[in-house]
GROMACS .gro file of C-alpha atoms in nm:
model
  123
    1UNK     CA    1   9.376  -1.397   1.614
    2UNK     CA    2   9.711  -1.297   1.763
    3UNK     CA    3   9.859  -0.952   1.734
    4UNK     CA    4  10.169  -1.108   1.577
    5UNK     CA    5   9.967  -1.247   1.289
    6UNK     CA    6   9.799  -0.911   1.235
    7UNK     CA    7  10.132  -0.727   1.249
    8UNK     CA    8  10.286  -0.972   1.003
    9UNK     CA    9   9.996  -0.926   0.759
   10UNK     CA   10  10.024  -0.546   0.786
   11UNK     CA   11  10.400  -0.552   0.724
   12UNK     CA   12  10.361  -0.780   0.422
   13UNK     CA   13  10.077  -0.564   0.285
   14UNK     CA   14  10.270  -0.237   0.317
   15UNK     CA   15  10.589  -0.399   0.182
   16UNK     CA   16  10.409  -0.510  -0.131
   17UNK     CA   17  10.252  -0.164  -0.176
   18UNK     CA   18  10.590   0.007  -0.133
   19UNK     CA   19  10.760  -0.234  -0.374
   20UNK     CA   20  10.496  -0.181  -0.643
   21UNK     CA   21  10.514   0.197  -0.596
   22UNK     CA   22  10.894   0.204  -0.631
   23UNK     CA   23  10.890  -0.028  -0.931
   24UNK     CA   24  10.621   0.166  -1.116
   25UNK     CA   25  10.799   0.495  -1.044
   26UNK     CA   26  11.120   0.351  -1.185
   27UNK     CA   27  10.957   0.232  -1.505
   28UNK     CA   28  10.775   0.561  -1.551
   29UNK     CA   29  11.098   0.760  -1.503
   30UNK     CA   30  11.271   0.533  -1.751
   31UNK     CA   31  10.997   0.591  -2.007
   32UNK     CA   32  11.012   0.970  -1.957
   33UNK     CA   33  11.390   0.969  -2.002
   34UNK     CA   34  11.369   0.747  -2.313
   35UNK     CA   35  11.133   0.995  -2.476
   36UNK     CA   36  11.391   1.270  -2.421
   37UNK     CA   37  11.224   1.469  -2.145
   38UNK     CA   38  11.517   1.472  -1.903
   39UNK     CA   39  11.396   1.786  -1.727
   40UNK     CA   40  11.062   1.624  -1.643
   41UNK     CA   41  11.208   1.305  -1.494
   42UNK     CA   42  11.236   1.474  -1.156
   43UNK     CA   43  10.856   1.506  -1.138
   44UNK     CA   44  10.836   1.161  -0.985
   45UNK     CA   45  11.076   1.238  -0.698
   46UNK     CA   46  10.891   1.261  -0.371
   47UNK     CA   47  11.111   1.542  -0.239
   48UNK     CA   48  11.026   1.775  -0.527
   49UNK     CA   49  10.726   1.999  -0.486
   50UNK     CA   50  10.551   2.121  -0.798
   51UNK     CA   51  10.336   2.427  -0.768
   52UNK     CA   52  10.026   2.392  -0.984
   53UNK     CA   53   9.730   2.617  -0.909
   54UNK     CA   54   9.454   2.362  -0.966
   55UNK     CA   55   9.644   2.057  -0.842
   56UNK     CA   56   9.462   1.874  -0.565
   57UNK     CA   57   9.666   1.828  -0.250
   58UNK     CA   58   9.514   1.519  -0.095
   59UNK     CA   59   9.748   1.512   0.202
   60UNK     CA   60   9.643   1.858   0.314
   61UNK     CA   61   9.473   1.728   0.630
   62UNK     CA   62   9.678   1.432   0.756
   63UNK     CA   63   9.500   1.429   1.093
   64UNK     CA   64   9.166   1.384   0.917
   65UNK     CA   65   9.303   1.104   0.702
   66UNK     CA   66   9.457   0.905   0.985
   67UNK     CA   67   9.163   0.978   1.212
   68UNK     CA   68   8.925   0.827   0.957
   69UNK     CA   69   9.154   0.530   0.896
   70UNK     CA   70   9.192   0.462   1.269
   71UNK     CA   71   8.817   0.504   1.323
   72UNK     CA   72   8.720   0.259   1.051
   73UNK     CA   73   9.000   0.020   1.146
   74UNK     CA   74   8.867   0.020   1.502
   75UNK     CA   75   8.516  -0.027   1.369
   76UNK     CA   76   8.646  -0.332   1.179
   77UNK     CA   77   8.787  -0.475   1.504
   78UNK     CA   78   8.453  -0.415   1.676
   79UNK     CA   79   8.275  -0.604   1.396
   80UNK     CA   80   8.524  -0.889   1.435
   81UNK     CA   81   8.459  -0.905   1.810
   82UNK     CA   82   8.081  -0.899   1.760
   83UNK     CA   83   8.105  -1.176   1.502
   84UNK     CA   84   8.315  -1.374   1.750
   85UNK     CA   85   8.067  -1.314   2.033
   86UNK     CA   86   7.766  -1.435   1.835
   87UNK     CA   87   7.949  -1.716   1.656
   88UNK     CA   88   8.208  -1.885   1.883
   89UNK     CA   89   8.342  -2.085   1.591
   90UNK     CA   90   8.439  -1.757   1.421
   91UNK     CA   91   8.731  -1.713   1.663
   92UNK     CA   92   8.874  -2.051   1.572
   93UNK     CA   93   8.815  -1.987   1.202
   94UNK     CA   94   9.144  -2.044   1.020
   95UNK     CA   95   9.130  -1.823   0.713
   96UNK     CA   96   9.206  -1.475   0.590
   97UNK     CA   97   8.850  -1.353   0.642
   98UNK     CA   98   8.922  -1.157   0.964
   99UNK     CA   99   9.210  -0.983   0.788
  100UNK     CA  100   8.983  -0.912   0.493
  101UNK     CA  101   8.718  -0.759   0.717
  102UNK     CA  102   8.976  -0.537   0.887
  103UNK     CA  103   9.133  -0.421   0.560
  104UNK     CA  104   8.793  -0.353   0.400
  105UNK     CA  105   8.699  -0.125   0.689
  106UNK     CA  106   9.040   0.046   0.677
  107UNK     CA  107   9.010   0.104   0.302
  108UNK     CA  108   8.662   0.251   0.356
  109UNK     CA  109   8.833   0.509   0.578
  110UNK     CA  110   9.081   0.593   0.301
  111UNK     CA  111   8.805   0.613   0.041
  112UNK     CA  112   8.595   0.840   0.261
  113UNK     CA  113   8.896   1.070   0.303
  114UNK     CA  114   8.941   1.073  -0.076
  115UNK     CA  115   8.575   1.167  -0.130
  116UNK     CA  116   8.596   1.446   0.128
  117UNK     CA  117   8.915   1.588  -0.028
  118UNK     CA  118   8.772   1.560  -0.381
  119UNK     CA  119   8.467   1.761  -0.282
  120UNK     CA  120   8.688   2.015  -0.106
  121UNK     CA  121   8.907   2.050  -0.418
  122UNK     CA  122   8.601   2.126  -0.635
  123UNK     CA  123   8.504   2.418  -0.412
   0.00000   0.00000   0.00000
């Protein structure tokens, strides 16, 4: 697996996520405006901060989030190397499985961060 292939998969993945996020935000704003709530359409802007007492702020500890994601992403690479060491044909395996393993481990990092922040918000 070349770093170029991994970088290309990451760019495509994040591009699709960003596109879906922008598109869904647009449609939601449009629906809010159609119902006549012009003052609430700015809720979806990322630059606006809304102060709600019980609102969970999941990005309160960005170092924890990215530390967990990097840790589990690295753990995914270690698993890929171990699979390649014990099965030499795994390195010449032409499929999306190595990418899938890496992204599963990375998403475990995000999910663990979510669980930690959810428990912290309940306190």
